[in-house]
PDB file of C-alpha atoms in Angstrom:
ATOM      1  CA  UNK S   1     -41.447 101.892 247.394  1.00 45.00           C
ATOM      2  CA  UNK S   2     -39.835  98.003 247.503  1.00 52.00           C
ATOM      3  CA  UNK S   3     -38.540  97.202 250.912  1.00 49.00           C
ATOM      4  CA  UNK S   4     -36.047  94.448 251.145  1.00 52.00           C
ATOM      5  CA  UNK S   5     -36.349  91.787 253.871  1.00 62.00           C
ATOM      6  CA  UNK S   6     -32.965  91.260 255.350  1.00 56.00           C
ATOM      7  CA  UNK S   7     -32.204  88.533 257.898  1.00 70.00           C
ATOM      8  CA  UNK S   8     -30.634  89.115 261.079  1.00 70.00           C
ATOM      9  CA  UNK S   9     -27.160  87.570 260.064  1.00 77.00           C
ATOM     10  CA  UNK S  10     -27.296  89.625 256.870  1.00 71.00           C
ATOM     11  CA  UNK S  11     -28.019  92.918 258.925  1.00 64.00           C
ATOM     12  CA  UNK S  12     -24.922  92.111 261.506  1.00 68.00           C
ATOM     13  CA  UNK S  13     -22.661  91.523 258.396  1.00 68.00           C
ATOM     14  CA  UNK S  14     -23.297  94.856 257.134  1.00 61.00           C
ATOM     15  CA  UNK S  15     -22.912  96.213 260.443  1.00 58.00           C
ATOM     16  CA  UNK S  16     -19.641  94.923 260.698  1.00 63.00           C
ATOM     17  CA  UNK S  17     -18.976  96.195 257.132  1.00 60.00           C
ATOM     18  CA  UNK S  18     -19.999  99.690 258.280  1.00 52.00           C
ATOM     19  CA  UNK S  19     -18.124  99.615 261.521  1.00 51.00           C
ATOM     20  CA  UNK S  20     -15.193  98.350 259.830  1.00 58.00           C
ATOM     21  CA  UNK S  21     -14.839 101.452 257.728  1.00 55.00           C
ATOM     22  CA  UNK S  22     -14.716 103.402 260.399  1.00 60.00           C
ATOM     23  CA  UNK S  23     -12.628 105.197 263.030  1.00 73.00           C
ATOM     24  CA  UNK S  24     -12.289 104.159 266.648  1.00 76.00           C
ATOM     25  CA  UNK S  25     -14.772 107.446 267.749  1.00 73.00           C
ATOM     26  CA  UNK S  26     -17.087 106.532 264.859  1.00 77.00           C
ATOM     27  CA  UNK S  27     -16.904 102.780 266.083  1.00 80.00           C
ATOM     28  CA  UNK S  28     -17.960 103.854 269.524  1.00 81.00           C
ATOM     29  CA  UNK S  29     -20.658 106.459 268.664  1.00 79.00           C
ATOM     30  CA  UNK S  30     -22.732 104.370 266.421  1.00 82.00           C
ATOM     31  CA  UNK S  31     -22.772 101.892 268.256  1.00 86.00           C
ATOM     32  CA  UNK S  32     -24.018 103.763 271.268  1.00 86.00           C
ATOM     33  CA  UNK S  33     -26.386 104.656 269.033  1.00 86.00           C
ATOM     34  CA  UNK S  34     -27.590 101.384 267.426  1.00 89.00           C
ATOM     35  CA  UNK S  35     -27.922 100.665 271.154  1.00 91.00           C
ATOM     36  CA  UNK S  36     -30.346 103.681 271.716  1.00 91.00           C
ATOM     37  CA  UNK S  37     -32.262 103.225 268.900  1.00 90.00           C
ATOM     38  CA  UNK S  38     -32.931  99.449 269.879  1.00 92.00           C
ATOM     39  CA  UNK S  39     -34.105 100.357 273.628  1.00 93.00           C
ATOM     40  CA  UNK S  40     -36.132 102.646 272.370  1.00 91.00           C
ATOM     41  CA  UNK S  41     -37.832  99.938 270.342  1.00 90.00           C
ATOM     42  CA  UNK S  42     -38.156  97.994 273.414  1.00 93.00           C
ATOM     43  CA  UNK S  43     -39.829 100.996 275.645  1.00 91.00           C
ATOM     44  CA  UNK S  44     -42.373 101.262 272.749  1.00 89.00           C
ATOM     45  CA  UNK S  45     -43.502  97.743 273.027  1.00 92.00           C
ATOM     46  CA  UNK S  46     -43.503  97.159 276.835  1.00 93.00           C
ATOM     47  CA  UNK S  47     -46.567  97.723 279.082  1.00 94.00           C
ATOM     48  CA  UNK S  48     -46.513 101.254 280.804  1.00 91.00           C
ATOM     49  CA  UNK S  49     -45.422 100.994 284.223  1.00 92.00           C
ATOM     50  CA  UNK S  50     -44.274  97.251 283.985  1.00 96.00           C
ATOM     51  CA  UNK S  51     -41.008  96.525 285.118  1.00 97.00           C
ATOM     52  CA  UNK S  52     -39.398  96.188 281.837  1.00 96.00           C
ATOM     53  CA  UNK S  53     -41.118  99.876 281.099  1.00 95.00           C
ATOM     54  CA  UNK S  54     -38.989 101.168 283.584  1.00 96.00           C
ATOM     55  CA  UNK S  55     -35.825  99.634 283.106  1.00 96.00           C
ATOM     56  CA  UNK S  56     -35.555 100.403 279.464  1.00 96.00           C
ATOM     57  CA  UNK S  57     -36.694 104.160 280.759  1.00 95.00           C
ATOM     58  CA  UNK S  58     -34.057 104.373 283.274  1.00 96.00           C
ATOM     59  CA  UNK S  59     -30.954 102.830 280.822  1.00 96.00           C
ATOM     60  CA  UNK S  60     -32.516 105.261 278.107  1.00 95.00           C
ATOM     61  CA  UNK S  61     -32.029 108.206 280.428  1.00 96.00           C
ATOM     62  CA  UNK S  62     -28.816 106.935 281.330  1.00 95.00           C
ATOM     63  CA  UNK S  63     -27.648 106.991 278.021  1.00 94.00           C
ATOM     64  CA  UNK S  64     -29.218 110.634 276.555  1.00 94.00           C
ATOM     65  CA  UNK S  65     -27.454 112.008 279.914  1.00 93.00           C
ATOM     66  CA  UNK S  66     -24.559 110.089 278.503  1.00 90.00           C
ATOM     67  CA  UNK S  67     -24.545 111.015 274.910  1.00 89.00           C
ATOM     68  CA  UNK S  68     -26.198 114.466 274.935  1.00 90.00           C
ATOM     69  CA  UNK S  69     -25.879 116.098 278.104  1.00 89.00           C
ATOM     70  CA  UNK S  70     -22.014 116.220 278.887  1.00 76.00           C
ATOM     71  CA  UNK S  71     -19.730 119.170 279.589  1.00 70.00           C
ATOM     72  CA  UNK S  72     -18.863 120.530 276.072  1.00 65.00           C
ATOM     73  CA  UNK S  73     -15.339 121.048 277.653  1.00 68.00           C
ATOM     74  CA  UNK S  74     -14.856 117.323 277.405  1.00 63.00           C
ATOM     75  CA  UNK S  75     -13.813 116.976 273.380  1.00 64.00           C
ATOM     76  CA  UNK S  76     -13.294 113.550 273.152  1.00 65.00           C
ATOM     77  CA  UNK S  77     -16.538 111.969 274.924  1.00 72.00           C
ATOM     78  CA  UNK S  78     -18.867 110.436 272.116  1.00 73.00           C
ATOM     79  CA  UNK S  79     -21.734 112.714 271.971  1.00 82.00           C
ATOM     80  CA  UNK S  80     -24.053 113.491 269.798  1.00 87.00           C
ATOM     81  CA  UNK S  81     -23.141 117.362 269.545  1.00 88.00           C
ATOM     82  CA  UNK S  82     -18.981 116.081 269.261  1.00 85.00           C
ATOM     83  CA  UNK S  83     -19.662 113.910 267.021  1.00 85.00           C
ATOM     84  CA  UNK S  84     -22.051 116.495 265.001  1.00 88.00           C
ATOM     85  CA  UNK S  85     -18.920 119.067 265.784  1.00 88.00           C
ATOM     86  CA  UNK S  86     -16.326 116.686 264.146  1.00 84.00           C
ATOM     87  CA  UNK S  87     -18.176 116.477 260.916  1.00 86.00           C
ATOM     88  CA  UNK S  88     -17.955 120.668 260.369  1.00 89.00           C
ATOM     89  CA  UNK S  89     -21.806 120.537 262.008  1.00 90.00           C
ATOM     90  CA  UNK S  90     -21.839 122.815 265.274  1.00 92.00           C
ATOM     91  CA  UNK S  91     -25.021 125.101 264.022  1.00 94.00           C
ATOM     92  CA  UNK S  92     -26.777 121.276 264.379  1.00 93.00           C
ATOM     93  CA  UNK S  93     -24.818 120.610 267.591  1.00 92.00           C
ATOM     94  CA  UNK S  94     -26.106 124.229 268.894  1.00 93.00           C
ATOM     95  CA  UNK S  95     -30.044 123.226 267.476  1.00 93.00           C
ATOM     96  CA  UNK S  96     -29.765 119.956 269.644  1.00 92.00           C
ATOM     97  CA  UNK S  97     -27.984 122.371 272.681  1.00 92.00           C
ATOM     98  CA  UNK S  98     -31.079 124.853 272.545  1.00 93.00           C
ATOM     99  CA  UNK S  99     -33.711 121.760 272.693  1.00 91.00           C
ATOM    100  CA  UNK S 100     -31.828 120.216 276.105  1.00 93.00           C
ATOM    101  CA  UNK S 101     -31.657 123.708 277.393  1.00 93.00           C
ATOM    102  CA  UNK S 102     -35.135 123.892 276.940  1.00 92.00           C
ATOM    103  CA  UNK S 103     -37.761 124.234 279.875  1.00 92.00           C
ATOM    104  CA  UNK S 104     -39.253 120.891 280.804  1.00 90.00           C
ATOM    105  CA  UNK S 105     -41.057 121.987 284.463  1.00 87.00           C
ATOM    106  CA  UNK S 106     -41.292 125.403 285.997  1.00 90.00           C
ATOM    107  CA  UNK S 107     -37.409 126.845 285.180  1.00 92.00           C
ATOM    108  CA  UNK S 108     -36.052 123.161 285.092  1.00 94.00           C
ATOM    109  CA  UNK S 109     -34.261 122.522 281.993  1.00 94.00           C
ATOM    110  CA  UNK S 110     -34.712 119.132 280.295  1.00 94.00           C
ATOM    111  CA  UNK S 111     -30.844 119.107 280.789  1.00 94.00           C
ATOM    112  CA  UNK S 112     -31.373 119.950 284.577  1.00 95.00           C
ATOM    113  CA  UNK S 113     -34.155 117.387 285.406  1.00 95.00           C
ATOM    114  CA  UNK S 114     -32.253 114.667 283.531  1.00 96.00           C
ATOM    115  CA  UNK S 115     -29.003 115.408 284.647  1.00 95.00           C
ATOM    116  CA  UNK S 116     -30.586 115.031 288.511  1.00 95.00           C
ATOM    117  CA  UNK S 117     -32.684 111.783 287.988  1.00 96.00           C
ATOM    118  CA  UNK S 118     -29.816 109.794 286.143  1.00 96.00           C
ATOM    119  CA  UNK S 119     -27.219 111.237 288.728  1.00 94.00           C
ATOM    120  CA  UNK S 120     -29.194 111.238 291.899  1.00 94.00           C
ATOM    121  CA  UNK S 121     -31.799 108.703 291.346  1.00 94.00           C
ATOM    122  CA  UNK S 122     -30.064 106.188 288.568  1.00 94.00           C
ATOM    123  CA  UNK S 123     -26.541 105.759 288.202  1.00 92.00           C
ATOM    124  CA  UNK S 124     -25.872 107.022 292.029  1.00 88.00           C
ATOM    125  CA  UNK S 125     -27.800 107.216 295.611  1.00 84.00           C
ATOM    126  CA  UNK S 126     -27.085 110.827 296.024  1.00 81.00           C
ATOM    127  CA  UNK S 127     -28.149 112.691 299.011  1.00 89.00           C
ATOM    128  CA  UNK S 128     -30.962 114.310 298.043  1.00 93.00           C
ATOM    129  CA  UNK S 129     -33.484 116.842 299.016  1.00 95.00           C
ATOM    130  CA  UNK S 130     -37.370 117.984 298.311  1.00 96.00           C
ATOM    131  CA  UNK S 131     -36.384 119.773 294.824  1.00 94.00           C
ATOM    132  CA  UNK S 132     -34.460 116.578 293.920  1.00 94.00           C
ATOM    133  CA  UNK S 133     -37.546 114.689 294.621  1.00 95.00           C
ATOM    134  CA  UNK S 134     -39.801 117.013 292.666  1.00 95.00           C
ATOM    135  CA  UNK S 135     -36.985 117.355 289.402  1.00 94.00           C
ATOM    136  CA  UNK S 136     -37.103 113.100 289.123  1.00 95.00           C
ATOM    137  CA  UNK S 137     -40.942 112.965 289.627  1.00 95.00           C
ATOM    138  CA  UNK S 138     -41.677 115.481 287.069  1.00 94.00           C
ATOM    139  CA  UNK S 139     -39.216 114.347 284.615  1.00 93.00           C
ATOM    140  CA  UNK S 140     -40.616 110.886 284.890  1.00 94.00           C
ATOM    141  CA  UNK S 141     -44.111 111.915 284.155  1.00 93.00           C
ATOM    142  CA  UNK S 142     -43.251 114.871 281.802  1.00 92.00           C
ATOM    143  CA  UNK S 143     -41.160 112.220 279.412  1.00 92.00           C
ATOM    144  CA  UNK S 144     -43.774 109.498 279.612  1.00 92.00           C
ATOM    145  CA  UNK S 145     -46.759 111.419 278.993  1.00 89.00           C
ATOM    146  CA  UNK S 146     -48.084 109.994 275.906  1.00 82.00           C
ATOM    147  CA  UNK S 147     -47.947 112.129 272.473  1.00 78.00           C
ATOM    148  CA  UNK S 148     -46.393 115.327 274.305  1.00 82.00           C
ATOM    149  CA  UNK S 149     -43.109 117.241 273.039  1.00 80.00           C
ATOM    150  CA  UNK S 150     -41.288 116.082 275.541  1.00 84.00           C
ATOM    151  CA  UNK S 151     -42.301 112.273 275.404  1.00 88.00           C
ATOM    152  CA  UNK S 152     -38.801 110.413 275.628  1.00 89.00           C
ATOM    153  CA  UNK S 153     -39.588 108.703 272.227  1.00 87.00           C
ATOM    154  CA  UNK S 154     -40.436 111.987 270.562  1.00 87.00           C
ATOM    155  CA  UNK S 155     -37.611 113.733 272.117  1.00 89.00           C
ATOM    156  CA  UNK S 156     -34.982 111.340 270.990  1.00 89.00           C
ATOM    157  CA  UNK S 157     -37.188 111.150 267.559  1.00 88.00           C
ATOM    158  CA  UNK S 158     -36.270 115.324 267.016  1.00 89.00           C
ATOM    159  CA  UNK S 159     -32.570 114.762 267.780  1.00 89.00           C
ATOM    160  CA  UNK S 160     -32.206 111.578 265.195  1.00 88.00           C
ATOM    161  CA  UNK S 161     -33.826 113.893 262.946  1.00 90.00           C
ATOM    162  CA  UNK S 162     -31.002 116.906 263.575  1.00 90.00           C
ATOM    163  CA  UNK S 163     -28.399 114.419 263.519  1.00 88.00           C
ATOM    164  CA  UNK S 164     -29.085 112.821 260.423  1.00 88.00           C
ATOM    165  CA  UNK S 165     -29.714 116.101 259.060  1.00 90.00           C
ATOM    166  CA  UNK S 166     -25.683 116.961 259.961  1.00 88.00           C
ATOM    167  CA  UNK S 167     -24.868 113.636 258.419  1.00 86.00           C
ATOM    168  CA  UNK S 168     -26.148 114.408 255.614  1.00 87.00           C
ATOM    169  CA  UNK S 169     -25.124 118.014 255.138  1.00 87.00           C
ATOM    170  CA  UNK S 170     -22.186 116.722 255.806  1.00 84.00           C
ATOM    171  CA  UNK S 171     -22.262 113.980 252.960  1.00 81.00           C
ATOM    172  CA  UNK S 172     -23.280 116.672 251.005  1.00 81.00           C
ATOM    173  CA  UNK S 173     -20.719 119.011 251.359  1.00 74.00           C
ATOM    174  CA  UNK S 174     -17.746 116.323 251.396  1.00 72.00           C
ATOM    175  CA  UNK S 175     -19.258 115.294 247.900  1.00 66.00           C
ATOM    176  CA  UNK S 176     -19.112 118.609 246.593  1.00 54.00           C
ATOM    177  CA  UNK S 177     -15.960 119.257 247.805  1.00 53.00           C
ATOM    178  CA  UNK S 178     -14.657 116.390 246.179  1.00 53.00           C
ATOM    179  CA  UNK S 179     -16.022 117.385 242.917  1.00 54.00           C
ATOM    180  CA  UNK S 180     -14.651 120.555 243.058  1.00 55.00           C
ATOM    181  CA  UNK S 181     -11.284 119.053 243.488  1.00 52.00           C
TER     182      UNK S 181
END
């Protein structure tokens, strides 16, 4: 397989192309994403336990609490299982569901111990108590640990995978319903 070089200028204007093509919740998901995908890249690279470690850890929790780990009664917020929803894709949006409700730590979900170390720990300054101590310490180590299921890279690795798999069911089926027509 030929891969093409692109430069950076060339890769923004076809990011622009792509955005332009799309709708005001498209806009705003994919780029959430790009943004993701890019700290991600960062956390990769950095030194383990270095400053710049954690910050890209923190943000990156910040934003799969904000992007996969919302009330599903809230329609219009641009996450992953809406967006996968919009597209005729809930069974996907239910496969990335199960995976958050999994167990991370002794009965706390991954949803749970994220949901308490971005809200209590990250984004506010919470009162909080021993369990709330326990929830951010093990997430932290649980979604750091090298090579593990629940590794923040790997993690957000199985959901890219679900989501581009309701992408491109949903290609799929909006190609064969057009031929059909």
């Amino acid at each position: 397989m030929d891969y093409v070089i692109v430069s950076n200028e060339e890769m923004e204007k076809k990011k622009e192309e792509f955005y332009g093509n799309l709708g005001d919740f498209e806009k705003r998901f994919f780029n959430n994403l790009d943004l993701l995908i890019s700290r991600i890249n960062k956390l990769k690279v950095a030194e383990p336990g270095s400053l710049d470690y954690w910050t890209y850890y923190d943000v990156i929790l910040t934003q799969i609490r904000a992007m996969f780990i919302e009330t599903p009664k809230l329609k219009k917020n641009y996450t992953v299982q809406n967006y996968l929803i919009n597209i005729g894709q809930k069974e996907i949006a239910d496969e990335i569901q199960t995976y958050i409700d999994k167990e991370l730590y002794e009965g706390i979900s991954f949803k749970e111990a994220v949901k308490v170390s971005v809200d209590k720990f990250i984004a506010h300054y919470d009162k909080v108590d021993t369990e709330d101590v326990v929830i951010e310490h093990m997430c932290r180590i649980k979604l750091t640990e090298p090579n593990k299921e629940y590794n923040i890279s790997n993690i957000l690795t199985e959901f890219m995978q679900l989501l581009l798999r309701g992408i491109a069911k949903s290609c799929l089926n909006s190609c064969h319903l057009n031929q059909q027509k």
